[in-house]
Short mmCIF file of C-alpha atoms and ligand atoms in Angstrom, two decimals:
data_model
loop_
_atom_site.label_atom_id
_atom_site.label_comp_id
_atom_site.label_asym_id
_atom_site.label_seq_id
_atom_site.Cartn_x
_atom_site.Cartn_y
_atom_site.Cartn_z
CA MET A 1 103.65 75.29 99.97
CA THR A 2 105.35 75.26 96.58
CA THR A 3 106.28 77.97 94.05
CA ASP A 4 103.42 76.69 91.87
CA ASP A 5 100.99 77.19 94.76
CA LEU A 6 102.17 80.76 95.15
CA GLN A 7 101.93 81.38 91.42
CA SER A 8 98.34 80.20 91.22
CA LEU A 9 97.40 82.34 94.25
CA LYS A 10 98.91 85.36 92.50
CA THR A 11 96.77 84.59 89.44
CA TRP A 12 93.71 84.26 91.68
CA PHE A 13 94.47 87.66 93.19
CA GLN A 14 94.92 89.32 89.79
CA ASN A 15 91.62 87.96 88.53
CA TYR A 16 89.89 88.90 91.76
CA VAL A 17 91.10 92.51 91.61
CA HIS A 18 90.24 92.67 87.93
CA SER A 19 86.62 91.86 88.76
CA PHE A 20 86.46 95.22 90.60
CA SER A 21 86.92 97.39 87.52
CA LEU A 22 84.73 100.37 88.35
CA PRO A 23 83.57 102.92 85.74
CA VAL A 24 84.33 106.10 87.72
CA GLN A 25 87.96 107.31 87.51
CA GLU A 26 88.17 108.18 91.21
CA ASP A 27 87.03 104.65 92.13
CA GLN A 28 89.53 103.14 89.70
CA ARG A 29 92.31 105.10 91.36
CA ASN A 30 91.33 103.94 94.83
CA ILE A 31 91.22 100.31 93.70
CA ALA A 32 94.54 100.66 91.84
CA ILE A 33 96.22 102.14 94.90
CA LYS A 34 95.34 99.03 96.94
CA ARG A 35 96.43 96.67 94.15
CA ASP A 36 99.80 98.44 93.85
CA HIS A 37 100.11 98.61 97.62
CA THR A 38 99.65 94.82 97.78
CA LEU A 39 102.41 94.24 95.23
CA GLN A 40 104.81 96.50 97.14
CA VAL A 41 103.94 94.84 100.46
CA CYS A 42 104.79 91.49 98.83
CA LEU A 43 108.25 92.83 97.90
CA ASN A 44 108.75 94.25 101.41
CA ALA A 45 107.65 90.99 103.02
CA VAL A 46 110.05 88.90 100.93
CA ARG A 47 112.91 91.26 101.71
CA ILE A 48 112.21 91.20 105.47
CA ALA A 49 111.77 87.41 105.43
CA GLU A 50 115.13 87.04 103.67
CA ASP A 51 116.82 89.45 106.07
CA LEU A 52 115.45 87.41 108.96
CA GLY A 53 116.99 84.29 107.43
CA LEU A 54 113.71 82.41 106.87
CA ASP A 55 113.80 79.41 104.55
CA GLN A 56 112.27 79.36 101.03
CA GLN A 57 109.04 77.76 102.19
CA GLU A 58 108.58 80.34 104.97
CA ILE A 59 109.38 83.18 102.55
CA ARG A 60 106.54 81.93 100.33
CA VAL A 61 104.16 81.91 103.29
CA ALA A 62 105.20 85.49 104.12
CA GLU A 63 104.60 86.54 100.52
CA THR A 64 101.17 84.88 100.47
CA ILE A 65 100.16 86.73 103.63
CA ALA A 66 101.27 89.97 101.96
CA LEU A 67 99.34 89.09 98.81
CA PHE A 68 96.13 88.65 100.79
CA HIS A 69 96.55 91.02 103.73
CA ASP A 70 94.32 93.68 102.13
CA VAL A 71 92.12 91.40 100.03
CA GLY A 72 89.14 92.73 102.01
CA ARG A 73 89.81 96.29 100.79
CA PHE A 74 88.19 95.72 97.39
CA LEU A 75 84.82 94.59 98.71
CA GLN A 76 85.01 97.26 101.41
CA TYR A 77 85.50 99.95 98.78
CA GLN A 78 82.87 98.56 96.45
CA GLN A 79 80.28 98.49 99.23
CA TYR A 80 81.17 101.58 101.25
CA LYS A 81 83.41 103.74 99.00
CA THR A 82 85.84 104.27 101.88
CA PHE A 83 88.96 102.73 103.44
CA ASP A 84 87.94 103.97 106.86
CA ASP A 85 87.16 100.82 108.85
CA SER A 86 85.48 102.78 111.63
CA ILE A 87 82.62 103.85 109.36
CA SER A 88 82.42 100.68 107.27
CA VAL A 89 83.84 97.26 108.12
CA ASN A 90 87.07 95.81 109.53
CA HIS A 91 88.84 95.05 106.25
CA ALA A 92 91.23 92.53 107.83
CA VAL A 93 88.43 90.40 109.27
CA LEU A 94 86.53 90.74 105.98
CA GLY A 95 89.62 89.58 104.06
CA ALA A 96 90.18 86.55 106.27
CA LYS A 97 86.50 85.62 105.96
CA LEU A 98 86.66 85.96 102.20
CA LEU A 99 89.67 83.62 101.99
CA LEU A 100 87.86 81.01 104.07
CA GLU A 101 84.48 81.30 102.36
CA ASN A 102 85.97 81.00 98.88
CA ASN A 103 88.37 78.30 99.99
CA VAL A 104 91.15 80.22 98.24
CA LEU A 105 93.91 78.44 100.17
CA ARG A 106 92.50 74.91 99.72
CA ASP A 107 95.62 73.52 98.01
CA LEU A 108 97.96 74.56 100.84
CA PRO A 109 98.89 72.46 103.87
CA LYS A 110 96.44 73.10 106.72
CA HIS A 111 99.18 74.56 108.90
CA ASP A 112 100.06 77.21 106.27
CA GLN A 113 96.38 78.03 105.74
CA ASP A 114 95.95 78.69 109.45
CA ILE A 115 99.00 80.94 109.68
CA ILE A 116 97.95 82.92 106.59
CA VAL A 117 94.35 83.48 107.72
CA ARG A 118 95.46 84.40 111.25
CA SER A 119 98.06 86.90 109.99
CA VAL A 120 95.61 88.52 107.58
CA ASN A 121 93.13 88.81 110.45
CA LEU A 122 95.63 90.42 112.79
CA HIS A 123 97.49 92.67 110.38
CA ASN A 124 95.63 95.83 111.41
CA VAL A 125 94.98 95.34 115.15
CA PHE A 126 96.27 98.10 117.42
CA SER A 127 98.45 95.59 119.26
CA LEU A 128 98.90 91.86 118.79
CA PRO A 129 97.21 89.51 121.29
CA GLU A 130 99.55 88.23 124.01
CA ARG A 131 98.93 84.56 123.53
CA LEU A 132 100.08 83.74 120.03
CA ASP A 133 102.20 80.75 119.10
CA GLU A 134 105.74 81.55 117.99
CA GLN A 135 105.14 81.04 114.27
CA SER A 136 101.95 83.09 114.13
CA LEU A 137 103.70 85.85 116.04
CA LEU A 138 106.61 85.88 113.60
CA PHE A 139 104.41 86.10 110.51
CA ALA A 140 102.00 88.61 112.07
CA ARG A 141 104.94 90.84 112.98
CA LEU A 142 106.39 90.46 109.53
CA ILE A 143 103.23 91.50 107.68
CA ARG A 144 102.67 94.42 110.04
CA ASP A 145 106.16 95.77 109.26
CA ALA A 146 105.90 95.13 105.50
CA ASP A 147 102.50 96.85 105.47
CA LYS A 148 103.51 99.91 107.53
CA LEU A 149 106.56 100.39 105.34
CA ASP A 150 104.43 100.65 102.25
CA ILE A 151 101.68 102.71 103.89
CA LEU A 152 104.42 105.27 104.54
CA ARG A 153 105.19 105.31 100.81
CA VAL A 154 101.50 105.60 99.88
CA VAL A 155 100.87 108.46 102.32
CA ILE A 156 104.01 110.36 101.26
CA GLU A 157 103.18 109.98 97.57
CA TYR A 158 99.60 111.05 98.21
CA PHE A 159 100.66 114.32 99.84
CA GLU A 160 103.39 114.96 97.27
CA GLN A 161 100.91 114.65 94.41
CA ASP A 162 98.78 117.47 93.06
CA GLN A 163 95.15 117.30 94.14
CA GLU A 164 93.74 116.09 90.79
CA SER A 165 95.84 112.92 90.65
CA ARG A 166 95.27 111.78 94.25
CA ALA A 167 93.46 108.60 95.24
CA GLU A 168 91.24 110.48 97.66
CA ALA A 169 90.30 107.54 99.90
CA VAL A 170 93.92 107.41 101.19
CA ALA A 171 93.38 110.42 103.47
CA LEU A 172 90.35 108.78 105.14
CA GLY A 173 88.19 111.86 104.48
CA LEU A 174 90.14 113.99 106.99
CA PRO A 175 89.91 117.78 106.49
CA ASP A 176 92.89 119.60 104.99
CA LEU A 177 93.42 122.14 107.78
CA PRO A 178 96.72 123.86 108.59
CA GLY A 179 96.88 122.69 112.21
CA TYR A 180 97.41 119.42 114.06
CA SER A 181 96.19 117.89 117.33
CA GLN A 182 98.30 118.13 120.46
CA THR A 183 97.07 114.66 121.45
CA VAL A 184 98.57 113.06 118.35
CA LEU A 185 101.77 115.11 118.60
CA ALA A 186 102.10 114.09 122.27
CA CYS A 187 102.07 110.42 121.21
CA VAL A 188 105.01 111.00 118.87
CA VAL A 189 106.89 112.88 121.60
CA ARG A 190 106.20 110.21 124.26
CA GLY A 191 107.15 107.35 121.97
CA GLU A 192 103.64 105.95 121.89
CA LEU A 193 101.34 104.76 119.14
CA ALA A 194 98.50 107.08 118.18
CA ARG A 195 94.97 105.80 117.64
CA LYS A 196 93.15 106.48 114.40
CA GLU A 197 90.15 107.75 116.38
CA ALA A 198 92.27 110.68 117.59
CA LEU A 199 92.84 112.04 114.08
CA MET A 200 91.26 115.42 113.35
CA THR A 201 93.26 116.71 110.37
CA ARG A 202 95.48 115.48 107.56
CA ASN A 203 98.53 116.62 109.51
CA ASP A 204 97.44 114.31 112.34
CA PHE A 205 97.44 111.50 109.81
CA LYS A 206 101.08 112.31 108.95
CA LEU A 207 101.96 112.40 112.66
CA LEU A 208 100.25 109.03 113.13
CA GLN A 209 102.62 107.60 110.52
CA LEU A 210 105.56 108.87 112.57
CA ALA A 211 104.14 107.34 115.75
CA TRP A 212 103.70 104.01 113.94
CA LEU A 213 107.47 103.78 113.69
CA TYR A 214 107.50 102.86 117.40
CA ASP A 215 105.58 99.74 116.44
CA ILE A 216 108.08 98.45 113.86
CA ASN A 217 109.14 94.98 114.97
CA PHE A 218 112.34 94.21 113.13
CA THR A 219 115.50 96.26 112.86
CA CYS A 220 115.84 95.33 109.19
CA SER A 221 112.47 97.03 108.56
CA LEU A 222 113.74 100.18 110.28
CA GLY A 223 116.82 99.97 108.06
CA MET A 224 114.53 99.96 105.01
CA ILE A 225 112.71 103.04 106.34
CA GLU A 226 116.05 104.84 106.73
CA GLU A 227 117.27 103.72 103.34
CA ARG A 228 114.14 105.10 101.66
CA GLY A 229 114.29 108.42 103.49
CA TYR A 230 110.66 108.15 104.62
CA ILE A 231 111.12 110.21 107.78
CA GLN A 232 112.68 113.21 106.05
CA LYS A 233 109.99 113.04 103.36
CA LEU A 234 107.20 112.94 105.94
CA ALA A 235 108.81 115.74 107.96
CA ARG A 236 108.86 117.96 104.87
CA LEU A 237 105.10 117.48 104.48
CA LEU A 238 104.33 118.61 108.05
CA PRO A 239 104.02 122.22 109.27
CA GLN A 240 107.52 123.66 109.62
CA ASN A 241 107.86 124.73 113.25
CA GLU A 242 110.02 123.97 116.28
CA GLU A 243 107.37 121.76 117.93
CA ILE A 244 107.16 119.42 114.93
CA ALA A 245 110.93 119.53 114.37
CA GLY A 246 111.41 118.43 118.00
CA ALA A 247 109.01 115.50 117.57
CA VAL A 248 110.79 114.42 114.38
CA ARG A 249 114.14 114.53 116.21
CA ILE A 250 112.74 112.21 118.90
CA VAL A 251 111.62 109.68 116.27
CA ARG A 252 114.98 109.88 114.50
CA ALA A 253 116.86 109.35 117.77
CA TYR A 254 114.67 106.33 118.57
CA ILE A 255 115.39 104.77 115.18
CA SER A 256 119.13 105.48 115.30
CA GLY A 257 119.20 103.93 118.76
CA ARG A 258 117.62 100.71 117.52
CA LEU A 259 119.77 100.57 114.38
CA ASN A 260 122.97 101.06 116.40
CA ASN A 261 122.02 98.28 118.77
CA ARG A 262 121.64 95.62 116.15
FE1 LIG B 301 95.31 96.61 105.63
#
């Protein structure tokens, strides 16, 4: 695919998002948060692709995947007013379907189209399927890192903001209670991913973000997380006690370990 191809896909995306202008301010905010998220994921994806030494053509494919990874979010929000897939629709599958049905990628080589649709489809699965060809695996891993990196930013900014300016759909409707679930904390401590279904409170949602760090594929992505201070920022937003501090130390040690081994 060429730079012109990428440029016209960016224009398509802009126009598409623009068609979701909703009259209510809260809805506007939720749409805007996904538009801005997409643009940041594009930047992350390009940076990771460059760090991995991909060529210009592959970098463009990575950026296109980032551009479309959450394209299903807009219809999801318009129809269900939520970003919670479990009570609405799988936004990744919806996005991939939308790309195919509207033939958005028609000008790209068939091979690139396949990789893009597959990566969009898989960007939110709990774990990637075992049998994936090498290229699909690379791009799926890349978008998952680029996406998680920016979700961290979105979640941190959400909790740092005062209540009136928040895009409420970010917190998936979870109650703002002082506590957290031992199940989710245990995942962080054991070095395991937490499942969204286990979330009971907003603090669990913050812990889930920490547990997601165990699923970061590339060391350069972990380097970006360190560089941006996401872990300290997240830790500051959690209840301040020894139990949480211990879990944060475990995550930090895991990341340092991987960064030192590069
Ligand atoms: Fe997504």
